[in-house]
PDB file of C-alpha atoms in Angstrom:
ATOM      1  CA  UNK A   1      58.298 152.188  92.429  1.00 59.00           C
ATOM      2  CA  UNK A   2      59.118 150.650  89.379  1.00 59.00           C
ATOM      3  CA  UNK A   3      63.182 150.579  90.289  1.00 57.00           C
ATOM      4  CA  UNK A   4      61.956 148.902  94.050  1.00 56.00           C
ATOM      5  CA  UNK A   5      60.025 146.396  92.190  1.00 55.00           C
ATOM      6  CA  UNK A   6      62.329 145.670  89.834  1.00 55.00           C
ATOM      7  CA  UNK A   7      65.401 145.577  92.777  1.00 54.00           C
ATOM      8  CA  UNK A   8      63.588 143.492  94.656  1.00 50.00           C
ATOM      9  CA  UNK A   9      63.086 140.959  92.059  1.00 42.00           C
ATOM     10  CA  UNK A  10      66.557 140.802  91.616  1.00 44.00           C
ATOM     11  CA  UNK A  11      67.270 140.345  94.799  1.00 44.00           C
ATOM     12  CA  UNK A  12      64.720 137.305  95.713  1.00 42.00           C
ATOM     13  CA  UNK A  13      66.162 135.868  92.029  1.00 41.00           C
ATOM     14  CA  UNK A  14      69.541 136.238  93.604  1.00 49.00           C
ATOM     15  CA  UNK A  15      68.588 134.468  97.243  1.00 41.00           C
ATOM     16  CA  UNK A  16      67.384 131.661  94.810  1.00 48.00           C
ATOM     17  CA  UNK A  17      69.886 131.344  92.979  1.00 47.00           C
ATOM     18  CA  UNK A  18      72.235 130.559  95.066  1.00 49.00           C
ATOM     19  CA  UNK A  19      69.910 129.026  97.852  1.00 53.00           C
ATOM     20  CA  UNK A  20      70.030 126.565  94.292  1.00 58.00           C
ATOM     21  CA  UNK A  21      73.584 126.265  93.814  1.00 61.00           C
ATOM     22  CA  UNK A  22      73.978 126.093  97.919  1.00 79.00           C
ATOM     23  CA  UNK A  23      71.700 123.002  97.623  1.00 84.00           C
ATOM     24  CA  UNK A  24      73.546 121.808  94.772  1.00 88.00           C
ATOM     25  CA  UNK A  25      76.687 121.855  96.145  1.00 90.00           C
ATOM     26  CA  UNK A  26      75.097 119.907  98.794  1.00 93.00           C
ATOM     27  CA  UNK A  27      73.932 117.217  96.954  1.00 93.00           C
ATOM     28  CA  UNK A  28      77.058 116.557  95.116  1.00 94.00           C
ATOM     29  CA  UNK A  29      78.953 116.852  98.255  1.00 94.00           C
ATOM     30  CA  UNK A  30      76.613 114.353 100.044  1.00 95.00           C
ATOM     31  CA  UNK A  31      76.786 112.136  96.732  1.00 96.00           C
ATOM     32  CA  UNK A  32      80.053 111.946  96.043  1.00 98.00           C
ATOM     33  CA  UNK A  33      82.288 112.036  98.848  1.00 97.00           C
ATOM     34  CA  UNK A  34      83.966 108.931  99.749  1.00 97.00           C
ATOM     35  CA  UNK A  35      83.293 106.729 102.286  1.00 96.00           C
ATOM     36  CA  UNK A  36      85.229 107.410 106.110  1.00 94.00           C
ATOM     37  CA  UNK A  37      85.807 103.360 105.716  1.00 94.00           C
ATOM     38  CA  UNK A  38      87.315 103.421 102.403  1.00 93.00           C
ATOM     39  CA  UNK A  39      90.333 101.610 103.706  1.00 94.00           C
ATOM     40  CA  UNK A  40      89.421  99.469 106.423  1.00 96.00           C
ATOM     41  CA  UNK A  41      90.593  96.345 105.171  1.00 95.00           C
ATOM     42  CA  UNK A  42      90.004  94.058 108.122  1.00 95.00           C
ATOM     43  CA  UNK A  43      86.321  95.528 108.462  1.00 96.00           C
ATOM     44  CA  UNK A  44      85.577  95.398 105.066  1.00 96.00           C
ATOM     45  CA  UNK A  45      86.505  91.416 105.339  1.00 96.00           C
ATOM     46  CA  UNK A  46      85.252  90.866 108.903  1.00 96.00           C
ATOM     47  CA  UNK A  47      81.524  92.276 107.390  1.00 97.00           C
ATOM     48  CA  UNK A  48      81.411  90.419 104.214  1.00 97.00           C
ATOM     49  CA  UNK A  49      82.658  87.321 105.939  1.00 97.00           C
ATOM     50  CA  UNK A  50      79.508  87.968 108.470  1.00 97.00           C
ATOM     51  CA  UNK A  51      77.570  87.644 105.532  1.00 97.00           C
ATOM     52  CA  UNK A  52      78.581  85.025 104.087  1.00 97.00           C
ATOM     53  CA  UNK A  53      80.551  83.265 106.237  1.00 97.00           C
ATOM     54  CA  UNK A  54      81.404  79.749 103.572  1.00 95.00           C
ATOM     55  CA  UNK A  55      83.635  82.003 102.373  1.00 97.00           C
ATOM     56  CA  UNK A  56      86.247  82.377 105.107  1.00 96.00           C
ATOM     57  CA  UNK A  57      87.808  79.066 104.410  1.00 95.00           C
ATOM     58  CA  UNK A  58      88.317  79.904 100.501  1.00 95.00           C
ATOM     59  CA  UNK A  59      89.474  83.572 101.746  1.00 94.00           C
ATOM     60  CA  UNK A  60      91.609  82.326 104.416  1.00 93.00           C
ATOM     61  CA  UNK A  61      93.006  79.373 102.192  1.00 92.00           C
ATOM     62  CA  UNK A  62      93.301  81.753  99.549  1.00 91.00           C
ATOM     63  CA  UNK A  63      95.303  84.532 101.743  1.00 85.00           C
ATOM     64  CA  UNK A  64      97.456  81.818 104.055  1.00 86.00           C
ATOM     65  CA  UNK A  65      99.026  81.025 100.419  1.00 89.00           C
ATOM     66  CA  UNK A  66      99.236  84.165  99.228  1.00 91.00           C
ATOM     67  CA  UNK A  67      97.339  83.775  95.831  1.00 93.00           C
ATOM     68  CA  UNK A  68      95.557  86.635  96.425  1.00 95.00           C
ATOM     69  CA  UNK A  69      97.840  89.289  95.426  1.00 96.00           C
ATOM     70  CA  UNK A  70      97.838  93.174  95.633  1.00 97.00           C
ATOM     71  CA  UNK A  71      99.392  95.440  92.602  1.00 97.00           C
ATOM     72  CA  UNK A  72      99.149  99.113  92.208  1.00 98.00           C
ATOM     73  CA  UNK A  73      98.867 101.459  88.799  1.00 97.00           C
ATOM     74  CA  UNK A  74      98.990 104.970  88.171  1.00 97.00           C
ATOM     75  CA  UNK A  75      95.769 106.248  86.029  1.00 97.00           C
ATOM     76  CA  UNK A  76      96.776 109.318  83.243  1.00 93.00           C
ATOM     77  CA  UNK A  77      95.738 112.046  86.189  1.00 93.00           C
ATOM     78  CA  UNK A  78      98.493 110.624  88.782  1.00 96.00           C
ATOM     79  CA  UNK A  79      95.855 108.984  91.094  1.00 98.00           C
ATOM     80  CA  UNK A  80      97.872 105.558  92.395  1.00 98.00           C
ATOM     81  CA  UNK A  81      95.324 102.464  91.854  1.00 98.00           C
ATOM     82  CA  UNK A  82      95.206  99.177  93.708  1.00 98.00           C
ATOM     83  CA  UNK A  83      92.841  96.149  92.747  1.00 98.00           C
ATOM     84  CA  UNK A  84      93.509  92.188  94.101  1.00 98.00           C
ATOM     85  CA  UNK A  85      94.044  89.256  91.583  1.00 97.00           C
ATOM     86  CA  UNK A  86      95.034  86.161  91.200  1.00 96.00           C
ATOM     87  CA  UNK A  87      95.819  83.519  88.961  1.00 94.00           C
ATOM     88  CA  UNK A  88      93.311  81.028  87.892  1.00 91.00           C
ATOM     89  CA  UNK A  89      93.943  76.801  88.117  1.00 80.00           C
ATOM     90  CA  UNK A  90      93.048  76.624  84.460  1.00 68.00           C
ATOM     91  CA  UNK A  91      91.884  79.607  83.409  1.00 62.00           C
ATOM     92  CA  UNK A  92      93.948  78.748  79.718  1.00 72.00           C
ATOM     93  CA  UNK A  93      93.464  82.639  79.426  1.00 86.00           C
ATOM     94  CA  UNK A  94      90.267  83.107  80.557  1.00 94.00           C
ATOM     95  CA  UNK A  95      89.698  86.318  82.981  1.00 96.00           C
ATOM     96  CA  UNK A  96      87.396  87.854  84.888  1.00 98.00           C
ATOM     97  CA  UNK A  97      87.602  91.765  86.062  1.00 98.00           C
ATOM     98  CA  UNK A  98      85.103  92.288  88.683  1.00 98.00           C
ATOM     99  CA  UNK A  99      83.897  95.428  89.271  1.00 98.00           C
ATOM    100  CA  UNK A 100      82.290  96.648  93.038  1.00 98.00           C
ATOM    101  CA  UNK A 101      79.390  98.814  93.725  1.00 98.00           C
ATOM    102  CA  UNK A 102      79.223 102.699  95.126  1.00 98.00           C
ATOM    103  CA  UNK A 103      80.785 103.038  98.396  1.00 98.00           C
ATOM    104  CA  UNK A 104      82.184  99.335  98.476  1.00 98.00           C
ATOM    105  CA  UNK A 105      85.608  97.695  97.736  1.00 98.00           C
ATOM    106  CA  UNK A 106      87.184  95.155  95.799  1.00 98.00           C
ATOM    107  CA  UNK A 107      86.226  92.703  98.888  1.00 98.00           C
ATOM    108  CA  UNK A 108      82.774  92.887  98.631  1.00 98.00           C
ATOM    109  CA  UNK A 109      83.383  91.271  94.942  1.00 98.00           C
ATOM    110  CA  UNK A 110      84.830  88.204  96.326  1.00 98.00           C
ATOM    111  CA  UNK A 111      81.999  85.905  96.501  1.00 98.00           C
ATOM    112  CA  UNK A 112      80.935  86.586  93.185  1.00 98.00           C
ATOM    113  CA  UNK A 113      84.750  86.583  92.540  1.00 98.00           C
ATOM    114  CA  UNK A 114      84.776  82.340  93.749  1.00 97.00           C
ATOM    115  CA  UNK A 115      81.950  81.971  90.666  1.00 98.00           C
ATOM    116  CA  UNK A 116      85.421  82.476  88.525  1.00 97.00           C
ATOM    117  CA  UNK A 117      87.820  80.998  90.100  1.00 96.00           C
ATOM    118  CA  UNK A 118      86.368  77.883  90.716  1.00 95.00           C
ATOM    119  CA  UNK A 119      85.731  77.502  86.707  1.00 95.00           C
ATOM    120  CA  UNK A 120      89.568  78.379  86.682  1.00 94.00           C
ATOM    121  CA  UNK A 121      89.180  81.619  85.862  1.00 96.00           C
ATOM    122  CA  UNK A 122      92.229  84.477  86.581  1.00 96.00           C
ATOM    123  CA  UNK A 123      89.936  87.204  89.099  1.00 97.00           C
ATOM    124  CA  UNK A 124      91.379  90.417  88.699  1.00 98.00           C
ATOM    125  CA  UNK A 125      89.380  93.032  91.217  1.00 98.00           C
ATOM    126  CA  UNK A 126      90.345  96.821  90.801  1.00 98.00           C
ATOM    127  CA  UNK A 127      89.096  99.304  94.038  1.00 98.00           C
ATOM    128  CA  UNK A 128      87.436 101.789  91.568  1.00 98.00           C
ATOM    129  CA  UNK A 129      88.780 105.893  91.927  1.00 98.00           C
ATOM    130  CA  UNK A 130      88.367 106.805  96.056  1.00 98.00           C
ATOM    131  CA  UNK A 131      87.410 103.798  96.709  1.00 98.00           C
ATOM    132  CA  UNK A 132      88.983 100.729  98.832  1.00 98.00           C
ATOM    133  CA  UNK A 133      93.046 101.228  98.185  1.00 98.00           C
ATOM    134  CA  UNK A 134      92.624 103.001  95.322  1.00 98.00           C
ATOM    135  CA  UNK A 135      93.230 107.360  95.449  1.00 98.00           C
ATOM    136  CA  UNK A 136      90.800 109.872  94.984  1.00 97.00           C
ATOM    137  CA  UNK A 137      88.785 112.340  96.207  1.00 96.00           C
ATOM    138  CA  UNK A 138      85.390 111.602  94.522  1.00 98.00           C
ATOM    139  CA  UNK A 139      82.717 109.289  93.605  1.00 98.00           C
ATOM    140  CA  UNK A 140      82.861 109.044  89.543  1.00 98.00           C
ATOM    141  CA  UNK A 141      79.651 106.910  89.714  1.00 98.00           C
ATOM    142  CA  UNK A 142      81.166 104.745  86.799  1.00 98.00           C
ATOM    143  CA  UNK A 143      81.623 107.675  84.377  1.00 98.00           C
ATOM    144  CA  UNK A 144      85.169 108.674  84.226  1.00 98.00           C
ATOM    145  CA  UNK A 145      85.797 105.026  86.066  1.00 98.00           C
ATOM    146  CA  UNK A 146      85.255 103.248  82.860  1.00 98.00           C
ATOM    147  CA  UNK A 147      88.378 105.091  81.513  1.00 98.00           C
ATOM    148  CA  UNK A 148      90.397 103.059  84.959  1.00 98.00           C
ATOM    149  CA  UNK A 149      88.315  99.998  83.912  1.00 98.00           C
ATOM    150  CA  UNK A 150      90.328 100.013  80.409  1.00 98.00           C
ATOM    151  CA  UNK A 151      93.537 100.455  82.053  1.00 97.00           C
ATOM    152  CA  UNK A 152      92.820  97.230  84.225  1.00 98.00           C
ATOM    153  CA  UNK A 153      91.883  95.317  80.918  1.00 97.00           C
ATOM    154  CA  UNK A 154      95.299  96.310  79.338  1.00 95.00           C
ATOM    155  CA  UNK A 155      96.810  95.080  82.857  1.00 95.00           C
ATOM    156  CA  UNK A 156      94.912  92.169  83.069  1.00 94.00           C
ATOM    157  CA  UNK A 157      96.052  90.991  79.762  1.00 89.00           C
ATOM    158  CA  UNK A 158      99.873  91.748  80.390  1.00 88.00           C
ATOM    159  CA  UNK A 159      99.598  89.924  84.286  1.00 90.00           C
ATOM    160  CA  UNK A 160      97.662  86.723  82.988  1.00 90.00           C
ATOM    161  CA  UNK A 161      99.705  86.554  79.768  1.00 77.00           C
ATOM    162  CA  UNK A 162      98.107  83.527  77.485  1.00 71.00           C
ATOM    163  CA  UNK A 163     100.745  80.933  75.665  1.00 70.00           C
ATOM    164  CA  UNK A 164      98.258  80.652  73.312  1.00 66.00           C
ATOM    165  CA  UNK A 165      97.744  84.200  72.560  1.00 66.00           C
ATOM    166  CA  UNK A 166      94.221  84.004  72.901  1.00 80.00           C
ATOM    167  CA  UNK A 167      93.178  86.101  75.988  1.00 84.00           C
ATOM    168  CA  UNK A 168      89.335  86.176  76.505  1.00 93.00           C
ATOM    169  CA  UNK A 169      88.264  88.576  78.854  1.00 96.00           C
ATOM    170  CA  UNK A 170      84.499  88.900  80.619  1.00 97.00           C
ATOM    171  CA  UNK A 171      84.074  91.916  82.882  1.00 98.00           C
ATOM    172  CA  UNK A 172      81.244  91.436  85.487  1.00 98.00           C
ATOM    173  CA  UNK A 173      79.871  94.619  87.571  1.00 98.00           C
ATOM    174  CA  UNK A 174      76.766  95.328  90.549  1.00 98.00           C
ATOM    175  CA  UNK A 175      75.287  98.362  91.335  1.00 98.00           C
ATOM    176  CA  UNK A 176      77.222 100.953  90.680  1.00 98.00           C
ATOM    177  CA  UNK A 177      80.260  98.484  89.186  1.00 98.00           C
ATOM    178  CA  UNK A 178      77.025  98.085  86.731  1.00 98.00           C
ATOM    179  CA  UNK A 179      77.293 101.204  85.219  1.00 98.00           C
ATOM    180  CA  UNK A 180      80.760 101.161  85.113  1.00 98.00           C
ATOM    181  CA  UNK A 181      81.323  97.727  83.131  1.00 98.00           C
ATOM    182  CA  UNK A 182      78.223  99.200  80.706  1.00 98.00           C
ATOM    183  CA  UNK A 183      79.708 102.742  80.212  1.00 98.00           C
ATOM    184  CA  UNK A 184      83.232 100.212  79.107  1.00 98.00           C
ATOM    185  CA  UNK A 185      81.071  98.520  76.820  1.00 96.00           C
ATOM    186  CA  UNK A 186      80.511 101.616  74.421  1.00 95.00           C
ATOM    187  CA  UNK A 187      84.161 102.440  73.834  1.00 97.00           C
ATOM    188  CA  UNK A 188      86.522 100.325  71.600  1.00 95.00           C
ATOM    189  CA  UNK A 189      87.995  97.513  73.461  1.00 95.00           C
ATOM    190  CA  UNK A 190      90.215  95.193  72.535  1.00 94.00           C
ATOM    191  CA  UNK A 191      89.483  91.604  71.529  1.00 91.00           C
ATOM    192  CA  UNK A 192      90.016  90.070  74.286  1.00 93.00           C
ATOM    193  CA  UNK A 193      86.732  90.917  75.772  1.00 95.00           C
ATOM    194  CA  UNK A 194      84.151  88.681  74.970  1.00 94.00           C
ATOM    195  CA  UNK A 195      81.168  89.531  77.288  1.00 95.00           C
ATOM    196  CA  UNK A 196      79.594  91.364  80.385  1.00 97.00           C
ATOM    197  CA  UNK A 197      77.307  90.396  83.774  1.00 98.00           C
ATOM    198  CA  UNK A 198      76.012  93.756  85.169  1.00 98.00           C
ATOM    199  CA  UNK A 199      73.671  93.230  88.144  1.00 98.00           C
ATOM    200  CA  UNK A 200      71.291  96.224  88.954  1.00 98.00           C
ATOM    201  CA  UNK A 201      72.974  98.956  87.204  1.00 98.00           C
ATOM    202  CA  UNK A 202      71.121 102.556  86.273  1.00 98.00           C
ATOM    203  CA  UNK A 203      70.527 103.899  82.765  1.00 98.00           C
ATOM    204  CA  UNK A 204      72.285 107.020  83.720  1.00 98.00           C
ATOM    205  CA  UNK A 205      73.256 109.567  86.703  1.00 98.00           C
ATOM    206  CA  UNK A 206      70.609 111.997  86.095  1.00 98.00           C
ATOM    207  CA  UNK A 207      67.707 108.841  86.655  1.00 98.00           C
ATOM    208  CA  UNK A 208      69.547 107.863  89.703  1.00 98.00           C
ATOM    209  CA  UNK A 209      69.962 111.174  91.375  1.00 97.00           C
ATOM    210  CA  UNK A 210      66.470 111.909  90.889  1.00 97.00           C
ATOM    211  CA  UNK A 211      65.402 109.080  92.342  1.00 96.00           C
ATOM    212  CA  UNK A 212      67.001 109.529  95.401  1.00 95.00           C
ATOM    213  CA  UNK A 213      66.489 113.211  95.669  1.00 94.00           C
ATOM    214  CA  UNK A 214      62.673 112.676  95.404  1.00 95.00           C
ATOM    215  CA  UNK A 215      63.516 109.157  97.910  1.00 94.00           C
ATOM    216  CA  UNK A 216      65.480 110.960 100.272  1.00 92.00           C
ATOM    217  CA  UNK A 217      64.678 114.545 100.987  1.00 90.00           C
ATOM    218  CA  UNK A 218      60.956 114.818  98.781  1.00 92.00           C
ATOM    219  CA  UNK A 219      62.405 117.142  96.159  1.00 90.00           C
ATOM    220  CA  UNK A 220      62.306 118.173  92.431  1.00 92.00           C
ATOM    221  CA  UNK A 221      64.848 117.464  89.870  1.00 95.00           C
ATOM    222  CA  UNK A 222      64.391 121.434  89.791  1.00 92.00           C
ATOM    223  CA  UNK A 223      65.894 123.799  90.692  1.00 92.00           C
ATOM    224  CA  UNK A 224      68.695 121.210  93.050  1.00 93.00           C
ATOM    225  CA  UNK A 225      69.819 118.726  90.297  1.00 95.00           C
ATOM    226  CA  UNK A 226      70.035 121.247  87.569  1.00 95.00           C
ATOM    227  CA  UNK A 227      72.051 123.177  89.754  1.00 95.00           C
ATOM    228  CA  UNK A 228      74.404 119.945  91.050  1.00 96.00           C
ATOM    229  CA  UNK A 229      74.957 118.982  87.640  1.00 96.00           C
ATOM    230  CA  UNK A 230      76.416 122.210  86.930  1.00 95.00           C
ATOM    231  CA  UNK A 231      78.599 122.281  89.197  1.00 96.00           C
ATOM    232  CA  UNK A 232      79.575 118.255  88.552  1.00 97.00           C
ATOM    233  CA  UNK A 233      80.618 119.931  85.261  1.00 97.00           C
ATOM    234  CA  UNK A 234      82.679 123.214  86.749  1.00 96.00           C
ATOM    235  CA  UNK A 235      84.294 120.462  89.432  1.00 96.00           C
ATOM    236  CA  UNK A 236      84.887 117.155  87.902  1.00 97.00           C
ATOM    237  CA  UNK A 237      84.457 117.785  84.218  1.00 97.00           C
ATOM    238  CA  UNK A 238      81.167 115.637  83.547  1.00 98.00           C
ATOM    239  CA  UNK A 239      77.396 115.693  83.749  1.00 98.00           C
ATOM    240  CA  UNK A 240      74.929 113.701  85.116  1.00 98.00           C
ATOM    241  CA  UNK A 241      73.369 113.286  81.796  1.00 96.00           C
ATOM    242  CA  UNK A 242      76.512 112.979  79.869  1.00 97.00           C
ATOM    243  CA  UNK A 243      77.339 109.397  82.659  1.00 98.00           C
ATOM    244  CA  UNK A 244      74.882 107.572  80.287  1.00 98.00           C
ATOM    245  CA  UNK A 245      75.074 103.871  80.400  1.00 98.00           C
ATOM    246  CA  UNK A 246      71.847 103.285  77.931  1.00 97.00           C
ATOM    247  CA  UNK A 247      73.339 105.597  75.387  1.00 97.00           C
ATOM    248  CA  UNK A 248      77.114 103.314  76.197  1.00 97.00           C
ATOM    249  CA  UNK A 249      75.113 100.021  75.573  1.00 95.00           C
ATOM    250  CA  UNK A 250      73.657 101.562  71.925  1.00 91.00           C
ATOM    251  CA  UNK A 251      77.403 101.174  71.207  1.00 92.00           C
ATOM    252  CA  UNK A 252      78.477  97.842  72.897  1.00 91.00           C
ATOM    253  CA  UNK A 253      78.863  95.143  70.780  1.00 85.00           C
ATOM    254  CA  UNK A 254      79.522  91.989  72.898  1.00 91.00           C
ATOM    255  CA  UNK A 255      76.816  89.990  74.509  1.00 93.00           C
ATOM    256  CA  UNK A 256      75.975  90.787  78.031  1.00 95.00           C
ATOM    257  CA  UNK A 257      73.847  89.465  80.763  1.00 96.00           C
ATOM    258  CA  UNK A 258      71.411  91.910  83.153  1.00 97.00           C
ATOM    259  CA  UNK A 259      70.437  90.372  86.409  1.00 98.00           C
ATOM    260  CA  UNK A 260      68.237  92.855  88.529  1.00 98.00           C
ATOM    261  CA  UNK A 261      65.538  92.383  91.596  1.00 98.00           C
ATOM    262  CA  UNK A 262      62.024  92.433  91.060  1.00 98.00           C
ATOM    263  CA  UNK A 263      61.742  94.757  94.712  1.00 98.00           C
ATOM    264  CA  UNK A 264      64.738  96.896  93.600  1.00 98.00           C
ATOM    265  CA  UNK A 265      63.940 100.390  95.305  1.00 94.00           C
ATOM    266  CA  UNK A 266      66.939 101.992  95.104  1.00 96.00           C
ATOM    267  CA  UNK A 267      67.837 101.179  91.087  1.00 98.00           C
ATOM    268  CA  UNK A 268      64.785 100.784  89.551  1.00 97.00           C
ATOM    269  CA  UNK A 269      64.140  97.582  88.492  1.00 97.00           C
ATOM    270  CA  UNK A 270      62.284  99.212  85.068  1.00 97.00           C
ATOM    271  CA  UNK A 271      65.744 100.709  84.744  1.00 98.00           C
ATOM    272  CA  UNK A 272      66.663  97.170  83.792  1.00 97.00           C
ATOM    273  CA  UNK A 273      64.430  97.117  80.738  1.00 95.00           C
ATOM    274  CA  UNK A 274      65.901 100.235  78.950  1.00 95.00           C
ATOM    275  CA  UNK A 275      68.601  99.160  79.458  1.00 96.00           C
ATOM    276  CA  UNK A 276      68.358  95.398  77.789  1.00 93.00           C
ATOM    277  CA  UNK A 277      66.717  96.634  75.387  1.00 91.00           C
ATOM    278  CA  UNK A 278      69.151  99.549  74.416  1.00 91.00           C
ATOM    279  CA  UNK A 279      70.929  96.616  72.244  1.00 78.00           C
ATOM    280  CA  UNK A 280      69.499  93.717  71.822  1.00 63.00           C
ATOM    281  CA  UNK A 281      70.828  92.220  68.164  1.00 60.00           C
ATOM    282  CA  UNK A 282      74.172  91.946  66.979  1.00 58.00           C
ATOM    283  CA  UNK A 283      75.241  90.747  63.904  1.00 55.00           C
ATOM    284  CA  UNK A 284      77.402  87.914  63.339  1.00 60.00           C
ATOM    285  CA  UNK A 285      80.091  87.526  60.980  1.00 59.00           C
ATOM    286  CA  UNK A 286      78.222  85.466  58.608  1.00 64.00           C
ATOM    287  CA  UNK A 287      75.457  88.259  58.772  1.00 59.00           C
ATOM    288  CA  UNK A 288      72.941  86.550  60.523  1.00 58.00           C
ATOM    289  CA  UNK A 289      71.465  88.766  63.269  1.00 56.00           C
ATOM    290  CA  UNK A 290      71.148  87.251  66.580  1.00 59.00           C
ATOM    291  CA  UNK A 291      69.805  88.166  70.308  1.00 58.00           C
ATOM    292  CA  UNK A 292      72.807  87.259  71.981  1.00 77.00           C
ATOM    293  CA  UNK A 293      71.818  89.409  75.548  1.00 87.00           C
ATOM    294  CA  UNK A 294      70.360  87.648  78.378  1.00 92.00           C
ATOM    295  CA  UNK A 295      68.175  88.590  81.381  1.00 95.00           C
ATOM    296  CA  UNK A 296      67.039  87.340  84.549  1.00 97.00           C
ATOM    297  CA  UNK A 297      64.791  89.610  87.209  1.00 98.00           C
ATOM    298  CA  UNK A 298      65.583  87.778  90.618  1.00 98.00           C
ATOM    299  CA  UNK A 299      61.881  87.400  92.197  1.00 98.00           C
ATOM    300  CA  UNK A 300      61.234  89.665  95.847  1.00 98.00           C
ATOM    301  CA  UNK A 301      65.226  90.815  95.521  1.00 98.00           C
ATOM    302  CA  UNK A 302      66.481  94.202  96.869  1.00 98.00           C
ATOM    303  CA  UNK A 303      68.797  95.663  95.405  1.00 98.00           C
ATOM    304  CA  UNK A 304      72.316  94.284  94.926  1.00 98.00           C
ATOM    305  CA  UNK A 305      70.785  91.385  96.579  1.00 98.00           C
ATOM    306  CA  UNK A 306      70.142  88.813  93.618  1.00 98.00           C
ATOM    307  CA  UNK A 307      73.347  86.796  94.647  1.00 98.00           C
ATOM    308  CA  UNK A 308      72.665  86.760  98.432  1.00 98.00           C
ATOM    309  CA  UNK A 309      69.501  85.478  98.072  1.00 98.00           C
ATOM    310  CA  UNK A 310      69.849  83.567  94.743  1.00 98.00           C
ATOM    311  CA  UNK A 311      73.675  81.480  95.344  1.00 98.00           C
ATOM    312  CA  UNK A 312      73.136  78.413  93.601  1.00 98.00           C
ATOM    313  CA  UNK A 313      70.818  79.779  90.141  1.00 98.00           C
ATOM    314  CA  UNK A 314      73.157  83.142  90.056  1.00 98.00           C
ATOM    315  CA  UNK A 315      76.500  80.910  89.518  1.00 98.00           C
ATOM    316  CA  UNK A 316      74.285  78.813  87.169  1.00 98.00           C
ATOM    317  CA  UNK A 317      73.643  81.147  85.136  1.00 98.00           C
ATOM    318  CA  UNK A 318      76.712  83.478  85.047  1.00 98.00           C
ATOM    319  CA  UNK A 319      78.390  80.058  83.999  1.00 97.00           C
ATOM    320  CA  UNK A 320      75.859  79.560  81.203  1.00 96.00           C
ATOM    321  CA  UNK A 321      75.844  82.431  80.006  1.00 95.00           C
ATOM    322  CA  UNK A 322      80.052  83.515  80.283  1.00 96.00           C
ATOM    323  CA  UNK A 323      80.369  80.297  79.046  1.00 94.00           C
ATOM    324  CA  UNK A 324      79.272  80.863  75.893  1.00 91.00           C
ATOM    325  CA  UNK A 325      81.224  83.123  74.745  1.00 90.00           C
ATOM    326  CA  UNK A 326      84.264  82.721  76.736  1.00 90.00           C
ATOM    327  CA  UNK A 327      85.397  78.977  75.228  1.00 81.00           C
TER     328      UNK A 327
END
């Protein structure tokens, strides 16, 4: 009798484990599978221009004179990555690197890129791994992407060589791109990087996937999320917990502007506060402690809609913040 009970318990446990890992595998594919239209450049341009029709003249003029160009680099994993770039009219060594969000591409960042172009900046718009025209088979949620963006910083330093030898760079990301630039901020960076702008980024991948697991499927973290993070480690080499912008920010030494919509239900607006408070002060070379960071909660804006809802105020605040640190 006891033997039968033991066999039954082991069998049920085995089935539950297999079901958990099966569900975890499904979640991993669901979350990290690239968009089917990732390389549909024309379709993405059409959607961007339908949403921001005033961009047509600028985009057409840039493309018409071939001011907006393409460049490719091979990353250490062997994948060929793409970025679009344009030289500024009066950049004087100033460059903005703009990082798009989840299943988007560089095209989605063009409206924000225009803010910097109008300021005379060089602009560099990478397609993240498995997005746009960049190769890759998995979305990396801004974690391994940080290494690729650091590579793009080096490309920017050489691509837009400053005759005065004083390149100055701002990194600006939206959604997953915001998580990416926050992850970048915690690494050792060249002195050319002066500041960051993050727009509606998440605290860490675990928190974000937990939110989506609950909202989309009505499921708790255990056991699916636990199984999925183990599978992610085995399959892609990272876990949801280690992919943590909030932890990276604790090591950041550069100013950052935090933007988040008050009605963001996808990346909850409450996430911006632990991010903002992760590294609130910096010590200047003369020993004076200052609160360099800025924060702007946009009233009523949903996820990644702050620029759409407040384009003029958005541009004004970005110009003011960046202008303080990128002289």
